[in-house]
PDB file of C-alpha atoms in Angstrom:
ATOM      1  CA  UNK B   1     -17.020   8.877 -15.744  1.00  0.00           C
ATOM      2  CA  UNK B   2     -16.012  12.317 -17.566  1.00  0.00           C
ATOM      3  CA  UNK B   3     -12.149  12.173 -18.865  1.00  0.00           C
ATOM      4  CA  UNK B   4     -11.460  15.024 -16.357  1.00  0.00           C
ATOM      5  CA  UNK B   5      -8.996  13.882 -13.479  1.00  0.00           C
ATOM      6  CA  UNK B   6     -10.777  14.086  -9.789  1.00  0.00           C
ATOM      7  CA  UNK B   7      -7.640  16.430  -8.677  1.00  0.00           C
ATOM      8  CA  UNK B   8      -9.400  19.006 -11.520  1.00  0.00           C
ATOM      9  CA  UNK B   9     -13.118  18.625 -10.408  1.00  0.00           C
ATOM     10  CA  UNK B  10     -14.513  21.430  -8.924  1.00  0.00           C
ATOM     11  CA  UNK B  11     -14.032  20.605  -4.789  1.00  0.00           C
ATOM     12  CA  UNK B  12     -17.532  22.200  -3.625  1.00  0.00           C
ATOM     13  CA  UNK B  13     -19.253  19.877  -0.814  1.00  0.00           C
ATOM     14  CA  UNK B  14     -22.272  19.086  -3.390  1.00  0.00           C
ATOM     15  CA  UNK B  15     -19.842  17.964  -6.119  1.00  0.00           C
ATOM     16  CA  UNK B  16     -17.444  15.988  -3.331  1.00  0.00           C
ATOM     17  CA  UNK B  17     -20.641  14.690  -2.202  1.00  0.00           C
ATOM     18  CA  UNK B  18     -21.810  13.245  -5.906  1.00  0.00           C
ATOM     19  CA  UNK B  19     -18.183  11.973  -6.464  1.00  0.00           C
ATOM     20  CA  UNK B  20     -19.013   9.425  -3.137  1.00  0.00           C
ATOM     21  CA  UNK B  21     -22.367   8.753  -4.447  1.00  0.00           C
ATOM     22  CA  UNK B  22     -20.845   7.585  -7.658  1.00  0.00           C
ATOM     23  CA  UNK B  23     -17.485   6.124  -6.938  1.00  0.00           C
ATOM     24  CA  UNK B  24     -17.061   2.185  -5.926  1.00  0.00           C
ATOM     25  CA  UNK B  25     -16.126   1.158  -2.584  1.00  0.00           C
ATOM     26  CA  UNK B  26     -12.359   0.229  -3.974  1.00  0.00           C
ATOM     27  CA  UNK B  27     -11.665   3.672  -5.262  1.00  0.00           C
ATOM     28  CA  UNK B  28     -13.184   5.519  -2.362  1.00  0.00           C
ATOM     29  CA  UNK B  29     -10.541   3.366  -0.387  1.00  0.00           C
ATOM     30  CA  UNK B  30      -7.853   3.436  -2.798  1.00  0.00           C
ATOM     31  CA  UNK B  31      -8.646   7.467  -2.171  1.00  0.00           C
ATOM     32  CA  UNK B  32      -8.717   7.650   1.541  1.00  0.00           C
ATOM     33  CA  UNK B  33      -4.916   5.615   1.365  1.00  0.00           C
ATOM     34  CA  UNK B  34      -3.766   7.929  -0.886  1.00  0.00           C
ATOM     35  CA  UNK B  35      -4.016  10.492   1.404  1.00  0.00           C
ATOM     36  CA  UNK B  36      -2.650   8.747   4.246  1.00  0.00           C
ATOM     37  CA  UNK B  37       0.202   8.202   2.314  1.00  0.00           C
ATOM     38  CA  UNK B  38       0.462  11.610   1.694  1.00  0.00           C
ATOM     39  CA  UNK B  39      -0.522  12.515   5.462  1.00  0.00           C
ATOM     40  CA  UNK B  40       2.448  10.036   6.696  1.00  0.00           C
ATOM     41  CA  UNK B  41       5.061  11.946   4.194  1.00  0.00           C
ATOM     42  CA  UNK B  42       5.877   8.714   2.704  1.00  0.00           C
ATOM     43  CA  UNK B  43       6.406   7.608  -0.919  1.00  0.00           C
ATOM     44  CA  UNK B  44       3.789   6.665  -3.411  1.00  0.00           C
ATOM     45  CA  UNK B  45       4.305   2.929  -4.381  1.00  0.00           C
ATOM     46  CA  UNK B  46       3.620   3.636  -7.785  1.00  0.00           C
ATOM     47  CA  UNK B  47       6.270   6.365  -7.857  1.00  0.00           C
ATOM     48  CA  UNK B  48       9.138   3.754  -6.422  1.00  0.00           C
ATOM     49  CA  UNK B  49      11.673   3.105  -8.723  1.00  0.00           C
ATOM     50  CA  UNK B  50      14.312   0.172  -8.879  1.00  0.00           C
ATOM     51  CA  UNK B  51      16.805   0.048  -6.621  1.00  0.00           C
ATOM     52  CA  UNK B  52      15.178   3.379  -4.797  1.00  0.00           C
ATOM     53  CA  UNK B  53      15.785   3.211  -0.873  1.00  0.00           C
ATOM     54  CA  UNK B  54      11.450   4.237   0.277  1.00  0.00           C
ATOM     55  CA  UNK B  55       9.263   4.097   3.015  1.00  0.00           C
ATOM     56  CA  UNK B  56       6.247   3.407   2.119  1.00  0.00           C
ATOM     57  CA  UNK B  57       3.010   3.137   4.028  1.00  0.00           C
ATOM     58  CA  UNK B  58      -0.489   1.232   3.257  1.00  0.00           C
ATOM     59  CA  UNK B  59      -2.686  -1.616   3.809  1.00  0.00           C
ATOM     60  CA  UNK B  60      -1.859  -5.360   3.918  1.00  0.00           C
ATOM     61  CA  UNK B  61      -3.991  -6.763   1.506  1.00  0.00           C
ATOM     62  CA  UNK B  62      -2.587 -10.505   1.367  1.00  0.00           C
ATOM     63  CA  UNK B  63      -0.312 -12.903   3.420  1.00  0.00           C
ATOM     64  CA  UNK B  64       0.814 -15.758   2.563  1.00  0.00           C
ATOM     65  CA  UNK B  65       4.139 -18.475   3.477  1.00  0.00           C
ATOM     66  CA  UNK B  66       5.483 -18.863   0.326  1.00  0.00           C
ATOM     67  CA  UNK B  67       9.444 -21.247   0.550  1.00  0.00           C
ATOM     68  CA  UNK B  68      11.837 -19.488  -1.606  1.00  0.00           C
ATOM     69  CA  UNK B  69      14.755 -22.063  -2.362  1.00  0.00           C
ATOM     70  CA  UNK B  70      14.151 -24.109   0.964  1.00  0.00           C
ATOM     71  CA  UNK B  71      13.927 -21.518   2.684  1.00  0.00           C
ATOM     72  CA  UNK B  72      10.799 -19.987   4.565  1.00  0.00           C
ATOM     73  CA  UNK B  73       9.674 -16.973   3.347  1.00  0.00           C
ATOM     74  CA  UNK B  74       6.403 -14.771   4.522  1.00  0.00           C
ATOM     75  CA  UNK B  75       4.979 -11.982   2.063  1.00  0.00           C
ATOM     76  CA  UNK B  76       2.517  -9.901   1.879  1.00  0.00           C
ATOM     77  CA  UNK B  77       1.456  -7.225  -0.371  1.00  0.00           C
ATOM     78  CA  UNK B  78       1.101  -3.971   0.667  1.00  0.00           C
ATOM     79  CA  UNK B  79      -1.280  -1.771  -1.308  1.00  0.00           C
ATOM     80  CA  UNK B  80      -2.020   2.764  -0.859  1.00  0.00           C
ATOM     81  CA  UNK B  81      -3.901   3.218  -3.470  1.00  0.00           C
ATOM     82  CA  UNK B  82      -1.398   3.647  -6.280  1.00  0.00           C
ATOM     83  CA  UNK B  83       0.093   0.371  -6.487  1.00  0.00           C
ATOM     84  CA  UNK B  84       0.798  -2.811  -5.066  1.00  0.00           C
ATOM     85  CA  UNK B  85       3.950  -3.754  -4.015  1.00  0.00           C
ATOM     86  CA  UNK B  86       5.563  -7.607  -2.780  1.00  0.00           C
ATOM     87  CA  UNK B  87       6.867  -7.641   0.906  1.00  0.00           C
ATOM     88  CA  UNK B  88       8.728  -9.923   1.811  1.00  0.00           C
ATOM     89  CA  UNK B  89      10.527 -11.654   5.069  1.00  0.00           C
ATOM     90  CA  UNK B  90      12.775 -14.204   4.473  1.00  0.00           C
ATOM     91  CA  UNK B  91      13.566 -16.793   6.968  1.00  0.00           C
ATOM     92  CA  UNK B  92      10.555 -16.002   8.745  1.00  0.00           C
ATOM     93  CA  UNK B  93       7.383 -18.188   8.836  1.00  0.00           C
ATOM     94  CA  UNK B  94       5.002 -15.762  10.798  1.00  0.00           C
ATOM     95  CA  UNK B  95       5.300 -12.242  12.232  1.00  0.00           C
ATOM     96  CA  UNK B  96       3.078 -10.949  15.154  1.00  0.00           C
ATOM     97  CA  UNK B  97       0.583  -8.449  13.974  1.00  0.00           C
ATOM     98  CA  UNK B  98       1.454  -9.185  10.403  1.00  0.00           C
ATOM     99  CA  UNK B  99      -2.043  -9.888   9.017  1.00  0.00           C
ATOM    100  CA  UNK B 100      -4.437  -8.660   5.937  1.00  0.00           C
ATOM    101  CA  UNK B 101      -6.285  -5.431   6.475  1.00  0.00           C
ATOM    102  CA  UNK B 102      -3.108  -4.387   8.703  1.00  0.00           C
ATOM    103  CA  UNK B 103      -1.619  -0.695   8.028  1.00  0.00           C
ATOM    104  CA  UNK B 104       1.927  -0.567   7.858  1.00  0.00           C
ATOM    105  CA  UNK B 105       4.668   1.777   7.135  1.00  0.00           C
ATOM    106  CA  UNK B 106       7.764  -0.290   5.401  1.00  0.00           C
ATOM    107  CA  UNK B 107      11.620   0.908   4.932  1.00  0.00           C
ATOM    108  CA  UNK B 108      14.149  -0.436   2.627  1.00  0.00           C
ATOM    109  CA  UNK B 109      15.185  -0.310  -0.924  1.00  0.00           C
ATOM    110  CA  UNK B 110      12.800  -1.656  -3.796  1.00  0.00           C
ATOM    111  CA  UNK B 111      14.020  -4.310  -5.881  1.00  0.00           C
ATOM    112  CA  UNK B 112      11.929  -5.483  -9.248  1.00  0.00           C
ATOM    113  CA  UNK B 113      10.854  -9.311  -9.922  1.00  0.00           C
ATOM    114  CA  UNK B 114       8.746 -10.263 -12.822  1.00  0.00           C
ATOM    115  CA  UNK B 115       7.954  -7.066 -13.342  1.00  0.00           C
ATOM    116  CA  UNK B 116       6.838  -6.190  -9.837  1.00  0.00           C
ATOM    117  CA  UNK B 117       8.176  -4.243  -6.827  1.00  0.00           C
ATOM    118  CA  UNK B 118       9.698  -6.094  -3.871  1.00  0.00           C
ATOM    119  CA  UNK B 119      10.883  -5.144  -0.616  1.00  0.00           C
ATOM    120  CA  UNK B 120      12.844  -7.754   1.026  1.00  0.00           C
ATOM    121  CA  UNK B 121      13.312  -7.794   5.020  1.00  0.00           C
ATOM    122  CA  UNK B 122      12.395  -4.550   5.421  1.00  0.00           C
ATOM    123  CA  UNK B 123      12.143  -2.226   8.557  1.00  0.00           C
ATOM    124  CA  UNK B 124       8.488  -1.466   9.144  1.00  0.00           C
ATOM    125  CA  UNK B 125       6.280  -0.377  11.686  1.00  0.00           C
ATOM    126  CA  UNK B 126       2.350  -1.479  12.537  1.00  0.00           C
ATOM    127  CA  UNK B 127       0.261   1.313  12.912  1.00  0.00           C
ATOM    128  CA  UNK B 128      -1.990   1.464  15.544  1.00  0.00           C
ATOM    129  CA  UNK B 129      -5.349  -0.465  15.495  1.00  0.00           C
ATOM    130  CA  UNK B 130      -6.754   2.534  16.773  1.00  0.00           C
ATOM    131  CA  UNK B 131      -6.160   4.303  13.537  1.00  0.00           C
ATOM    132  CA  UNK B 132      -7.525   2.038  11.299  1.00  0.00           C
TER     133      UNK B 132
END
């Protein structure tokens, strides 16, 4: 790949057409949630900070049950294309509609833990299968 960023490509439909051609599947998705992100007028998760109240929005990539002292505890990590970032419910062993390859938008304030970003028992929203 040439050490120019895509954002300073030349946006013709040939050259966007080339940049499909030779991108991998994961960054032509990490692309398309980038822009929904930025479509939604939500935060990057890779420009959260500590302690930042966000709303984020992207794509459930993992869930799993995971006890946290005793006590039940589902996450999931949500992922738009900049970063990942730990969700987490405490208290809660399953949510309705809460499932990998899910879009989501997510409210609350970030929190760091071993070096990654967690949202605990935050607000969210499913987006609709529809747009999916």
């Amino acid at each position: 790949m040439s050490a120019v960023p895509r954002s300073e490509k030349p946006v013709g439909r040939f050259r966007r057409m080339l940049d499909r051609l030779s991108s991998s599947q994961e960054d032509l998705e990490s692309e398309e949630l980038r822009e929904d992100t930025a479509t939604a007028g939500c935060t990057r998760i890779g420009d959260c900070h500590d302690r930042q109240i966000v709303t984020v929005t992207g794509t459930l990539r993992t869930v799993t049950l995971r006890p946290r002292a005793g006590v039940p505890a589902l996450e999931a990590e949500l992922f738009d294309g900049s970063a990942p970032l730990d969700v987490v419910w405490l208290g809660r062993r399953s949510i309705v509609g809460i499932e990998p390859g899910r879009k989501l938008i997510a409210s609350g304030r970030i929190s760091m833990s071993r070096g990654r970003r967690v949202l605990f028992n935050p607000k969210y929203e499913l987006r609709p299968l529809g747009r999916e």
